[in-house]
Every structure is written in C-alpha cells, then in structure tokens.
Coordinates of C-alpha atoms in Angstrom, one line a residue:
Chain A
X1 CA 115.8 102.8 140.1
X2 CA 112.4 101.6 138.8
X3 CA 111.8 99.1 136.4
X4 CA 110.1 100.7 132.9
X5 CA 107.5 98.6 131.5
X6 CA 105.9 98.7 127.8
X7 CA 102.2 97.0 127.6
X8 CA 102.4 96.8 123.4
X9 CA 100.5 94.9 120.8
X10 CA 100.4 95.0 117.0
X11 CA 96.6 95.0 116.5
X12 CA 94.8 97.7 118.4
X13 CA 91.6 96.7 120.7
X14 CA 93.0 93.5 122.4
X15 CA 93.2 95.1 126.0
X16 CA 96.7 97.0 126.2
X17 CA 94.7 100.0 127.9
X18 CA 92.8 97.9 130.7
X19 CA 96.0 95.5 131.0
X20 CA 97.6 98.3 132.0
X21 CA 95.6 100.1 134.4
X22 CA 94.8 96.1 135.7
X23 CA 98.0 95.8 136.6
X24 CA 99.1 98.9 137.4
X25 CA 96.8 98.8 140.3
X26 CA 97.7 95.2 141.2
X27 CA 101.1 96.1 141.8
X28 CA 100.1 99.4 143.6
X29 CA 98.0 97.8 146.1
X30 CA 101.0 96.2 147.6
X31 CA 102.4 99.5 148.5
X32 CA 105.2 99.8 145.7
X33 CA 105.0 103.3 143.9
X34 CA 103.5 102.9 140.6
X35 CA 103.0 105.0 137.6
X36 CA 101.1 104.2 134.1
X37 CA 101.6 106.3 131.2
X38 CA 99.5 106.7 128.2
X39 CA 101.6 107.1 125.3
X40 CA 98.6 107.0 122.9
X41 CA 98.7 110.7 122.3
X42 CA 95.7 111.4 120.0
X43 CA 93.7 108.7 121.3
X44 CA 93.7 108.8 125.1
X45 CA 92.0 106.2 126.8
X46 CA 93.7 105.2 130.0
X47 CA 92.2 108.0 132.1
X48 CA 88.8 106.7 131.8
X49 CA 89.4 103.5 132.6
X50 CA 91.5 104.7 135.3
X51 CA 88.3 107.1 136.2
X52 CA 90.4 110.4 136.4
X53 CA 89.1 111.6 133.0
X54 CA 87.9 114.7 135.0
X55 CA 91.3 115.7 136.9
X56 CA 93.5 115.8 133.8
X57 CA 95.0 119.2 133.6
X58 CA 98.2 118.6 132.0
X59 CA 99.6 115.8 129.9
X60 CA 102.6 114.2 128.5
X61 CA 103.0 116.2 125.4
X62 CA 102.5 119.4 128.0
X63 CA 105.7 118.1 130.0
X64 CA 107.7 117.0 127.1
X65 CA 107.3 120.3 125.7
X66 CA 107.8 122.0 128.7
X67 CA 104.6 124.0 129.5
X68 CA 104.5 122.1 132.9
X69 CA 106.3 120.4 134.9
X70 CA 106.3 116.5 135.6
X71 CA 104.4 116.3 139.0
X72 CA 101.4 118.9 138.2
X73 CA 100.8 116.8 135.4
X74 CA 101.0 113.4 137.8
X75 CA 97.5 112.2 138.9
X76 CA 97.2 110.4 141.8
X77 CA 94.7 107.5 142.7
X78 CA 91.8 108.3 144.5
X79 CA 91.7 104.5 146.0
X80 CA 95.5 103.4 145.9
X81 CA 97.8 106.0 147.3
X82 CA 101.1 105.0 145.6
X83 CA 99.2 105.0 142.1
X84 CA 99.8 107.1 139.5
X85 CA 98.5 108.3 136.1
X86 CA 100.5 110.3 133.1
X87 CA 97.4 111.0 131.0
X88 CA 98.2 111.5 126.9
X89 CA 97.1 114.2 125.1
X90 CA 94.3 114.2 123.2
X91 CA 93.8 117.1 121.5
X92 CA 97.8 117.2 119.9
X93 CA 99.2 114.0 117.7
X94 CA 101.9 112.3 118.1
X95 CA 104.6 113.6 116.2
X96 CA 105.0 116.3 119.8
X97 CA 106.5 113.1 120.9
X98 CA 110.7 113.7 121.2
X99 CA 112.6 111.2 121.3
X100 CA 114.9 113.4 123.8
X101 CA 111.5 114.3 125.6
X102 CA 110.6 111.0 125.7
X103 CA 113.9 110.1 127.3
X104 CA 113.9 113.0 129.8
X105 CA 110.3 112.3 131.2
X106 CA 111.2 108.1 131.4
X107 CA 114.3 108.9 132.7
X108 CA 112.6 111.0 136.0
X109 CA 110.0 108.7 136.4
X110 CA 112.5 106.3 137.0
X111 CA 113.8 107.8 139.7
X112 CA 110.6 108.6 141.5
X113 CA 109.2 105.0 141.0
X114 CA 109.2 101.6 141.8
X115 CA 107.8 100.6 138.1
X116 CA 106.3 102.6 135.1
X117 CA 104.5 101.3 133.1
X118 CA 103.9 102.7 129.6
X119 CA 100.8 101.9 128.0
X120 CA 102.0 102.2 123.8
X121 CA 99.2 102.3 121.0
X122 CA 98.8 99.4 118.9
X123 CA 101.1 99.3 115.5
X124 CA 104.4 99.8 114.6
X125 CA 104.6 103.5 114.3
X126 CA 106.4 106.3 116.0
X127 CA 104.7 105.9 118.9
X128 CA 105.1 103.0 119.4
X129 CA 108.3 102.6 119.2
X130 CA 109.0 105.7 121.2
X131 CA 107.0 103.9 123.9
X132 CA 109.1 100.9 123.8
X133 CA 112.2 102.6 123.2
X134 CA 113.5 102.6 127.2
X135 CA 112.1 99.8 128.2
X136 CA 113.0 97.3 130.5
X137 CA 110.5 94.6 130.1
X138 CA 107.9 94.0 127.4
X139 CA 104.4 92.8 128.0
X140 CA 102.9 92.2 124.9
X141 CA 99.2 91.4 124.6
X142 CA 97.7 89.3 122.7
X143 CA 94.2 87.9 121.5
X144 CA 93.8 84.2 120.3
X145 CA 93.1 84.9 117.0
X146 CA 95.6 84.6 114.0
X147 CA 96.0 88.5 112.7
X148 CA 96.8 89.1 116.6
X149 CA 99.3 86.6 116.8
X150 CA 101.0 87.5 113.8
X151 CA 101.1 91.4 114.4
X152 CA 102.4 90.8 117.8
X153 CA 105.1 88.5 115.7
X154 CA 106.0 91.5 114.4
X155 CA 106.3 93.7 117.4
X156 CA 108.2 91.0 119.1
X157 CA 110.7 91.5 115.8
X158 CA 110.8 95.3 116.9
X159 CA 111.1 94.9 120.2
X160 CA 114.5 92.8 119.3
X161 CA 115.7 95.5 117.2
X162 CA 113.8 98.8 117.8
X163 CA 114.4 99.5 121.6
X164 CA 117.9 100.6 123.7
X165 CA 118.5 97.6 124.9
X166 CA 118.6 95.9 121.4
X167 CA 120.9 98.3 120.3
X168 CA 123.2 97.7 123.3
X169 CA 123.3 94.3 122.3
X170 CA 121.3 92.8 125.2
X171 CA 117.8 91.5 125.1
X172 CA 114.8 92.9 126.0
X173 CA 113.0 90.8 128.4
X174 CA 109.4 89.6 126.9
X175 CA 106.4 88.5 128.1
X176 CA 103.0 87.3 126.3
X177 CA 99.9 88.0 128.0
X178 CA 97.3 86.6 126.6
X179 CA 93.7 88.3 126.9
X180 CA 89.7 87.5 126.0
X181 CA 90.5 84.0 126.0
X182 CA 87.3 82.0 125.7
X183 CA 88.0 78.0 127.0
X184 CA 84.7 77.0 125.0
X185 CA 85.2 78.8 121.8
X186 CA 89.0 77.5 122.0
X187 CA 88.1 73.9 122.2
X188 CA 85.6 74.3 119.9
X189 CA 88.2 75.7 117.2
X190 CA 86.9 79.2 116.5
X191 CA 89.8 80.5 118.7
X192 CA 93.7 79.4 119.0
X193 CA 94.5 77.2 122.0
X194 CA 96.6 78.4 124.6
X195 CA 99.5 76.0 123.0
X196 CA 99.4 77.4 119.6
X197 CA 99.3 80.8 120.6
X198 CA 103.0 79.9 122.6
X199 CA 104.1 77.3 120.1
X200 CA 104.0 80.2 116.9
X201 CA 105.6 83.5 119.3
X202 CA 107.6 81.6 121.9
X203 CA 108.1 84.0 124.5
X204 CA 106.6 83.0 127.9
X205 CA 103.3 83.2 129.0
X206 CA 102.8 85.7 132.0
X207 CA 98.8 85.3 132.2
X208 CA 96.1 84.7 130.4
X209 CA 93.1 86.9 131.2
X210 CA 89.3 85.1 130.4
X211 CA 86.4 86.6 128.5
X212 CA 84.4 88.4 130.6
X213 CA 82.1 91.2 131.4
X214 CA 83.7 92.3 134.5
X215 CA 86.8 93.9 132.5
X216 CA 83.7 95.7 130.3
X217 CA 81.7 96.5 133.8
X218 CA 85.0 97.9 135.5
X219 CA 86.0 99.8 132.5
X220 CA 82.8 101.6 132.3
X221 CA 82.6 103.0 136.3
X222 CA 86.0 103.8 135.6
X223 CA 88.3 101.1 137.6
X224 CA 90.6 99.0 137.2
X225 CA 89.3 95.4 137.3
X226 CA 91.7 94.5 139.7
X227 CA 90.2 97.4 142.1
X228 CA 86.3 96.9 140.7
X229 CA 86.3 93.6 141.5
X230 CA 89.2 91.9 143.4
X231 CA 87.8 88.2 143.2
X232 CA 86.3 88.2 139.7
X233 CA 88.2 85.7 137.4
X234 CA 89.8 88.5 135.5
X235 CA 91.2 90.0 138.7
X236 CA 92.2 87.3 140.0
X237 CA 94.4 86.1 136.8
X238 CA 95.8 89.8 136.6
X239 CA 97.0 89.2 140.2
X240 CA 98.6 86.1 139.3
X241 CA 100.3 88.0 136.3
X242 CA 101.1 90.4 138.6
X243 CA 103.4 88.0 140.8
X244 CA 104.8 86.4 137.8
X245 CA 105.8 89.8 136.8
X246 CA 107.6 90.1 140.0
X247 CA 109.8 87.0 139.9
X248 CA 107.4 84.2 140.9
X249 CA 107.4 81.3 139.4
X250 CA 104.0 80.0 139.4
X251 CA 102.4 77.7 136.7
X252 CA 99.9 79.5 134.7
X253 CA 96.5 77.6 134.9
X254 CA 94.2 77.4 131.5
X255 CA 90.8 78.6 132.0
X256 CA 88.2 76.0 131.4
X257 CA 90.6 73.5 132.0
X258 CA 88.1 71.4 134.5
X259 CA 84.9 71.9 132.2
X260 CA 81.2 70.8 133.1
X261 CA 80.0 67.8 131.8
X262 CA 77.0 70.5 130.0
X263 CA 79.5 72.7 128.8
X264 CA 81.0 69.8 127.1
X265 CA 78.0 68.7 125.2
X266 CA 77.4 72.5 124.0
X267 CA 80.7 73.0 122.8
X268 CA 80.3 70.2 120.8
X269 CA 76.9 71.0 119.7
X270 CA 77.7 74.3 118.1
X271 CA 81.1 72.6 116.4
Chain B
X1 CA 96.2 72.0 53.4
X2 CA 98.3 68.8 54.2
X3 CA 101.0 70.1 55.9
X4 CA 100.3 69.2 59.5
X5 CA 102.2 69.9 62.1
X6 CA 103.4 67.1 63.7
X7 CA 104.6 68.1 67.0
X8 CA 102.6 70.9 68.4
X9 CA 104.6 71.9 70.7
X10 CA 103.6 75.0 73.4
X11 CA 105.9 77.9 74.0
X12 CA 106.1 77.9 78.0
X13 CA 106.2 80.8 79.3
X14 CA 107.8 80.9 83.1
X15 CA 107.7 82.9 85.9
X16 CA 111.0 83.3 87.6
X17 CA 112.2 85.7 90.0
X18 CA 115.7 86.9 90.4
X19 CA 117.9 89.1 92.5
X20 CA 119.3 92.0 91.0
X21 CA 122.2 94.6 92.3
X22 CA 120.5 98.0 92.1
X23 CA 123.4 100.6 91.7
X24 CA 122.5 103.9 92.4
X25 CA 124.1 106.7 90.6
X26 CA 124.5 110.1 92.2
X27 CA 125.1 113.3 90.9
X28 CA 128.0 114.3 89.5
X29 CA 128.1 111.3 87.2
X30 CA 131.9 112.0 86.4
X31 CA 132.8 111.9 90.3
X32 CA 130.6 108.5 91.1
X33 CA 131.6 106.6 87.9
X34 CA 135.1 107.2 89.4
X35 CA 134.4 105.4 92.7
X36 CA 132.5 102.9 90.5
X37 CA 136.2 102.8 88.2
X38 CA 137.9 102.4 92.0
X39 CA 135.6 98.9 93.1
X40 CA 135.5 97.3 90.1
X41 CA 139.7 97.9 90.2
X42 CA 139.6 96.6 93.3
X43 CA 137.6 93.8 92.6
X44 CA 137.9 92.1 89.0
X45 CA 134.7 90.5 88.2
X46 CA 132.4 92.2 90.6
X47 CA 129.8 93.2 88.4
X48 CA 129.7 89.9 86.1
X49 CA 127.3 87.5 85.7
X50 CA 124.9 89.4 87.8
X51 CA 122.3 91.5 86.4
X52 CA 121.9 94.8 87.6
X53 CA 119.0 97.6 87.7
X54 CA 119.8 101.0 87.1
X55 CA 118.2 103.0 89.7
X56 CA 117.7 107.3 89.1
X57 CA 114.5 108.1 91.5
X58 CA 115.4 111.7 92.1
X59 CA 118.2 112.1 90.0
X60 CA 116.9 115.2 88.1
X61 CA 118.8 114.6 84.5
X62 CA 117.7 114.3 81.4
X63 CA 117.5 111.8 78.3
X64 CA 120.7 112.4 77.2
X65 CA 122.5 112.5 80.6
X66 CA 120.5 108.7 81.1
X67 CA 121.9 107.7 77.4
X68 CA 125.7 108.7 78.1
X69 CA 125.6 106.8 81.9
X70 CA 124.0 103.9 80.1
X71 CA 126.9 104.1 78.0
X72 CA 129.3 104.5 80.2
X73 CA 128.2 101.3 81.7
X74 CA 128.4 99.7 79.3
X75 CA 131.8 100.8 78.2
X76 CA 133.4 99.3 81.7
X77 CA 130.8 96.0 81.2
X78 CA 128.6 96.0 83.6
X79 CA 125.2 95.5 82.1
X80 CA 122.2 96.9 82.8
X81 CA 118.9 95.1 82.3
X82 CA 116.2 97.5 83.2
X83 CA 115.8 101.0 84.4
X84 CA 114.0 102.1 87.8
X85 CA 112.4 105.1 88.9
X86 CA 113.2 106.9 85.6
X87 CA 110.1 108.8 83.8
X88 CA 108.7 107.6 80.4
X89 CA 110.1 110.1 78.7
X90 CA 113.9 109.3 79.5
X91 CA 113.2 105.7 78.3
X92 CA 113.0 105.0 74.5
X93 CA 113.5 101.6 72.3
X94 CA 117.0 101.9 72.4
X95 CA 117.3 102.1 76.1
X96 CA 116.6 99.1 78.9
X97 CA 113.8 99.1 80.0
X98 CA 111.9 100.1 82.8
X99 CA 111.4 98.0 85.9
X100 CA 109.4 98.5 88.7
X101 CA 108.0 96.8 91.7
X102 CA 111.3 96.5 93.0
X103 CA 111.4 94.9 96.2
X104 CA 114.7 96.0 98.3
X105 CA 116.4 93.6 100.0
X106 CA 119.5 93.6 102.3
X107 CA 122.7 95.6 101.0
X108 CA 125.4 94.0 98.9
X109 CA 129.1 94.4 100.4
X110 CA 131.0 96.0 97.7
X111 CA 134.5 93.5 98.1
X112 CA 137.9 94.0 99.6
X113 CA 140.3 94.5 97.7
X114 CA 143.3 91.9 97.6
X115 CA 145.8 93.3 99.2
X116 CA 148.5 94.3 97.2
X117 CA 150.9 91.6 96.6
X118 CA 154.1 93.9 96.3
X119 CA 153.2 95.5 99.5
X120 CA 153.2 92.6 101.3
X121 CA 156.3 91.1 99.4
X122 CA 158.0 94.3 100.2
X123 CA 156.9 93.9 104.2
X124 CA 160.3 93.0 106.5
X125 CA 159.4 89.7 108.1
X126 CA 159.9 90.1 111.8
X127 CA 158.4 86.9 113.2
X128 CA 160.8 84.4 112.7
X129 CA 158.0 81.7 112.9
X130 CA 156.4 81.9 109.2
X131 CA 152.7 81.5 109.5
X132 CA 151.4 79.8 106.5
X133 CA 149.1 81.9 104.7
X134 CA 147.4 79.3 102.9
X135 CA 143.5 80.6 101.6
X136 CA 141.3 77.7 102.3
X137 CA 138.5 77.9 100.1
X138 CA 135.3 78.3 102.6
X139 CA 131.8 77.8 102.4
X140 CA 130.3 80.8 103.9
X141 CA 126.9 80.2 105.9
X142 CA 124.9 82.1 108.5
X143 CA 123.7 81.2 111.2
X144 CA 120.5 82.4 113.1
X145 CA 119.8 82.0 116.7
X146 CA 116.7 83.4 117.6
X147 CA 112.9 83.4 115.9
X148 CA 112.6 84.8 112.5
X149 CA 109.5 87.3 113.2
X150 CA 106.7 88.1 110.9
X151 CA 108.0 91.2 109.0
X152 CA 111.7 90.6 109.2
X153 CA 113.6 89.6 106.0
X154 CA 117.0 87.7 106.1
X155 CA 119.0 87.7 103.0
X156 CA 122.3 86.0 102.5
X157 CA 123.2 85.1 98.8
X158 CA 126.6 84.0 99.9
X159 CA 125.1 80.9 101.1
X160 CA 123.6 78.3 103.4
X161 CA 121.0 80.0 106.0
X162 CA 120.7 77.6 109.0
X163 CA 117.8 79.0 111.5
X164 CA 117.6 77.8 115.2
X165 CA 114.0 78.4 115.8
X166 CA 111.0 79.7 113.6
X167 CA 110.3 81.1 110.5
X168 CA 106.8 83.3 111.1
X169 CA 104.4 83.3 108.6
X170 CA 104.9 86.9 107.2
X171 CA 108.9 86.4 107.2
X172 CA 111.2 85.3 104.5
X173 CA 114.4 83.9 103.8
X174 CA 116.3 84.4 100.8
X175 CA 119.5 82.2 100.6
X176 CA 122.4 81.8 97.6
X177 CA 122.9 78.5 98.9
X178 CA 120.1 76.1 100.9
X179 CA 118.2 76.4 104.2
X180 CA 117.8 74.8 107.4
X181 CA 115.3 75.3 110.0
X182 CA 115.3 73.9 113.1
X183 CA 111.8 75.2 113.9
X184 CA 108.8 75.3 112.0
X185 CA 109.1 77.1 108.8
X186 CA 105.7 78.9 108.3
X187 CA 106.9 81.9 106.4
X188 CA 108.5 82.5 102.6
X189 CA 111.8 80.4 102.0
X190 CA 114.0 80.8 98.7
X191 CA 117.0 79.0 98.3
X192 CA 119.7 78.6 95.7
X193 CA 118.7 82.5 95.1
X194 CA 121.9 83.3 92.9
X195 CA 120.9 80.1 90.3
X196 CA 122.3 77.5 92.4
X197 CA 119.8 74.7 91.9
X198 CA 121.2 72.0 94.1
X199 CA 120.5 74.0 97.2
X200 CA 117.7 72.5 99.1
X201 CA 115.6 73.3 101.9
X202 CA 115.2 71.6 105.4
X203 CA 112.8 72.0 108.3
X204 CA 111.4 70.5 111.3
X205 CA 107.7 71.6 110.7
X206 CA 107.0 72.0 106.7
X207 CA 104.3 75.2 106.8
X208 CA 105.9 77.3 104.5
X209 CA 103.7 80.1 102.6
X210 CA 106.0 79.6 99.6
X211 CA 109.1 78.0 99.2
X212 CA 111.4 78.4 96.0
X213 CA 114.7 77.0 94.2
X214 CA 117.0 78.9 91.6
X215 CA 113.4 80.9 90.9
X216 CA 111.1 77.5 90.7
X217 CA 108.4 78.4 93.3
X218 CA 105.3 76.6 95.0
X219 CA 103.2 78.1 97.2
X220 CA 101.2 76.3 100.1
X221 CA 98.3 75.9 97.9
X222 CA 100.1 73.6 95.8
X223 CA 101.8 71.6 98.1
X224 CA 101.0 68.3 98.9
X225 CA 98.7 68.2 102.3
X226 CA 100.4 65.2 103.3
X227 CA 103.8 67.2 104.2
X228 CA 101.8 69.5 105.9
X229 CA 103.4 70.1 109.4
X230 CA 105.9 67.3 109.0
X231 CA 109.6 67.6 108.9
X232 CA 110.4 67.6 105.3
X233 CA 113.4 68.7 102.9
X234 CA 112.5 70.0 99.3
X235 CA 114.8 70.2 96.2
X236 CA 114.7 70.7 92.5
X237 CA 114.5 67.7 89.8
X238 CA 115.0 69.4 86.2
X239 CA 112.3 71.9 86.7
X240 CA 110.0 70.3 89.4
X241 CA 110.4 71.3 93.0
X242 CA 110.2 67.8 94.7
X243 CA 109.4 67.6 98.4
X244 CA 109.2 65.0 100.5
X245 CA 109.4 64.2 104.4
X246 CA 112.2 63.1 106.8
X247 CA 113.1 60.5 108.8

C-alpha cells in the first residue's frame, strides 16, 4: 500500500506545483514507484513543469468520469522510469470532481504505488479539500511572509478537521515546507525568520527551499529541479526534504546561516 | 438666561456586544411551538434572562403569521429582541426589530430534562449498596489540546476555556467564564461572554487582536505596547479592562 501525499497551501503561487514535481522526482530517482497528481482541475500546471504538456491525452476528470481508464491517462517520465504524472483537466472545473471518484482513483493508485502525491490548488475550496481528503501525510508550503503563514494556519485547521483521518479520530501527519526563503532579506526584516515562521504554525519543518533562479530556469525547460539540476541549492534542499520525508532524522540547516562578511554589510545597508 | 447648568454631564453611549440564542421557527408553526412547549417543560427557565433573535430567512409567511408567533412567544415568555432575515414589510413599530449582521456561533444544547422523580422513586432498588446520588454543583470548563488555527472559532458560554497551545491571529475564543492560554494568544479572546465580569484572561504571550470582558473590548491598537508579547492576565475594574503582566 502506498503512502498518499497532499502538497497544500492557503495562498496560491508559493511553490505547491514545483514542490511537487521537485519531489516527486527525488523520491523516483531512487527507484520507488511514484505518481503526482494534479488536482488543480481548471488550472493545470504540473504537466509543464513536469515537461509532458504535449503527451496529455486523458486526465483526471476523464477517469473519474469514466471516459478512460486509469493507466491510458498515466504518463510516464521520459527521464525516471518509475515516475508518473495524472495531469488535471483544463478545459472542465472542478465541480467534475466526486468525492466517490476521487476515492476510487486514490484508492487504485494506492495499490499500484509506492507514494502519490497529490498536488491540491491553493484555498479552502472543494478542491482542495477533496485533494486532502485521503491523505496520509500533509506537506504544506509555505512562503515567509505573514498572509502565507496565516492562510496555511488555516489549512492546517482543515486538515485537522476536513480529511478521513480527522474524522476517524486520528491525526493527520503535517509537515511545513518552507519555500523562496531569502537568508538576506530575512535578517534584514522584510521577510519572517525561519523561527517565527515555526514558532506561529508549529508543525515541523521538513525543508526549507532558498530563493533562486534555478527552480524558475527548471520550470521553464520543463523539469523538475531536482532532475534540471541535481547540485543546485534548491535541489539539493529538496533532496534533504526528501529523506526527512522518508523517516530521517536529519537537522534542517538555515540558508545563509554562515554569511559573508560583504553580505553582512549590505544587508545592513539596505535596512 | 441664568439658569446654568451646573453639571453637564454627557450621555455615553457604549458599544457592547452580546450573544444571543437564535430560535429558528419552522413551518407549521402549530407543530414547532409544540416542540418549543416540550423543551421549555422539560427545562424550566431555559429561555430566561437570555435574549433571543427571532430568525425567519426562508419562512415564506406573512405579516400576520410573524405577529401571532411573536405573540405566541410572548405568551410562553420568552422574549424576543429583534427579528432576522425577515423583509421590511413584515416589520412595523409595534414589532421588534430587525437585526442583522448576525454572526453564528457554535450551537446551544437544548437541556436534559430532570429525570422524573416519581420514576425513579417508583424504580425497585436491586443493589443493596446505595450509591449516594448527591449533585455536586460543578464548574464546567473546556479544555483544548492542540493549536487554535486561524479561522476556527471556539465557543463555550458554560465556562472557563483553558487552551494548551496557540491562539492564531484570525481565531477567536468566546468563553461564559475566563481564559487561559498556555501559548501565545495572537487571535480574538472574549471572556465572561454571558455578563460574567469577574472572568479574566490569561496567556503566556499577550498578542491578542482584541480581547473583551462582559462586552468591554480593547483591541491591539489600544493596548499598552509594554504588554506586548509578555505573559499577561487582563480583567475588568468598573468599566475599564485593566491588563497587566505576570510573574
């Protein structure tokens, strides 16, 4: 039985898509048999940054209705062989979202693989909820910046109320991951620090992905950064996230922590 | 012109905010006023002091269908102060008036009954061990073990709210009696919500967006800087709400 993950956030554009496809691919490239689903049906995003924008045939709404079946609407990775892409719909919304669809499709993808990961749209609407609903674990990304912290507040509420394992009186396992982080704009004050960011949501940290052009570079030739570029800093933190995901326990390190003696005297410069 | 007033006094005018049962009527009236006969027989007193809103969005009857429930209400005592989701033209002088901008808050358990002292008289005792059935007066409270999140709303006007963790800013508390926090409080707190104005409120980290006692409110704009952050409690003195820190 696979494990069923939800990549969610309250404020849309902080990185859910290219989280997901980041690690998606990080876990796939250790031979386990991944699958990422977009559940932003309307909106679909996660097949470009995945770079299969041109092999989508069918999608989930086409499954959960039942014009096709589950593997011709798979897609498989050209580069990683045990990954796998459930493209959204984007011509239909999302009330062709069923919750019994929903359940049916998670349910057989659970069975085929080692972790699914659902990649939810931003909000606290239908869809994402339905995205959340089966989950086993929740990864929920974050920016340091106050309106993100508080709307993932809020999805943390949901997650404690709104999915299965809520309702079945068990907790959902929760993990903040936080993403653009900028070292020099967070000691300079115009971002949260790290320790705020923990301190107002506590739930533990599983990463925290710098600022930088690399996840914008990868994203537009249609990769995931952790296949772009496997020793860029983003990659490399997604990797880490990626072990912590799987059980490690290894201490998350703050970037920017060991800063130059110039970056110093900018940062205070501009404050 | 020599008559001078000697004390010109201001009429103060107040905000306060109170919580209000909001019975819902349904259609037949004659069927739900007998349920409504049933709980108030089963529960002496349920309805008094508290002021209650009449609420008919939906209810397609007219003015005077409105008039005789109004006066039906009356005739079993339970007042009611205002009228919601009812158009202008069912309202007139003579009738409460209308309210709107209700917020909802959690439901209100109608009350068990007592259980019929005959019955229980009448029961054959078969433990020969009598258990003393002694009702110790309780102070009810509620306890929270986990965050309060931005967007959730806890509301207990039994009493005390103790929370073991946070209170995010976007969240809100609403207690009859006071509240504790064992986190920092960054969110809305309102104790003594049912006009109990020796409830207080405690917290580890004082960051509160509002805070309020019996209906006296401050927001964070008004409080003192000083408290900011700190662990602090904050009570009521006449009509002040008087905060200070602790330990």
């Amino acid at each position: 039985m696979g494990k069923v993950i939800v990549v969610t956030s309250g404020k849309g554009g902080v990185g859910k898509t290219t989280s997901s496809a980041a690690l998606g691919a990080a876990l796939a490239q250790n031979g386990e048999k991944v699958v990422v689903v977009d559940f932003d049906v309307g909106l679909r995003n996660l097949d470009l940054v995945m770079g299969a924008e041109r092999r989508v045939v069918y999608d989930l709404v086409n499954v959960i209705q039942g014009e096709a079946k589950l593997t011709q609407a798979l897609i498989r990775d050209k580069r990683v062989e045990t990954l796998y892409l459930l493209p959204a719909s984007q011509t239909r919304d999302k009330d062709n979202l069923t919750p019994e669809g929903v359940e049916k499709v998670i349910a057989a993808l659970k069975n085929a693989f080692d972790w699914v990961i659902c990649d939810s749209p931003a909000g606290i609407e239908r869809g994402a909820t339905l995205a959340m609903r089966h989950a086993d674990v929740a990864i929920v990304v974050t920016n340091p910046e106050v309106s993100s912290v508080r709307d993932s507040d809020r999805i943390i509420g949901l997650l404690d109320s709104k999915t299965l394992k809520a309702e079945n009186g068990e907790r959902i396992e929760k993990h903040l991951l936080l993403t653009r982080y900028d070292a020099v704009r967070a000691e300079r004050g115009d971002m949260l620090k790290v320790d705020d960011v923990l301190e107002i949501l506590s739930i533990p940290l599983l990463g925290i992905i710098p600022e930088s052009m690399d996840v914008l570079r990868a994203s537009n030739v249609g990769a995931p950064v952790t296949l772009a570029d496997g020793r860029s800093a983003p990659a490399l933190a997604y990797f880490e996230a990626t072990r912590r995901l799987k059980g490690e326990d290894l201490p998350v390190t703050v970037p920017g922590d060991k800063r130059s003696f110039l970056g110093k005297i900018f940062g205070r410069k501009a404050a | 012109m020599t008559d001078v007033l000697t004390q010109p006094r201001p009429i103060r005018l107040k905000g306060r905010s109170f919580l209000a049962l909001a019975l819902t009527p349904e259609l037949p009236f004659a069927d739900w006023l007998r349920r409504l006969d049933d709980l108030a027989a089963r529960s002496a007193g349920f309805f008094l002091r508290r002021p209650v809103v009449l609420d008919v969005e939906g209810l397609d009857i007219d003015r005077a269908e409105l008039r005789e429930l109004v006066d039906q209400l009356n005739a079993r005592n339970v007042r009611v102060m205002g009228i919601e989701g009812a158009r202008s033209s069912l309202l007139g002088p003579d009738m409460p008036p209308a309210m709107t901008d209700g917020r909802p808050a959690g439901d209100i358990e109608a009350p068990e009954g007592e259980p019929a002292a005959p019955a229980q008289a009448a029961r054959p005792v078969a433990d020969p061990a009598p258990v003393a059935a002694v009702p110790v007066p309780t102070t009810p409270s509620l306890v929270v073990s986990r965050p309060v999140r931005s967007g959730q709303s806890i509301f207990f006007p039994e009493g005390d709210v103790t929370i073991i963790g946070s209170v995010a800013s976007g969240a809100e508390i609403v207690a009859g009696g006071s509240i504790h926090v064992y986190g920092p409080l960054r969110g809305r707190a309102m104790a003594g919500s049912t006009g109990n104005a020796a409830a207080r409120i405690f917290c580890r980290k004082l960051e509160a967006e509002l805070i309020a006692i019996d209906g006296f409110y401050k927001t964070a704009d008004d409080m003192e800087p000083e408290l900011r952050g700190k662990p602090g409690q904050v009570w009521l003195e006449g009509e002040t709400i008087k905060a200070a820190t602790l330990g």
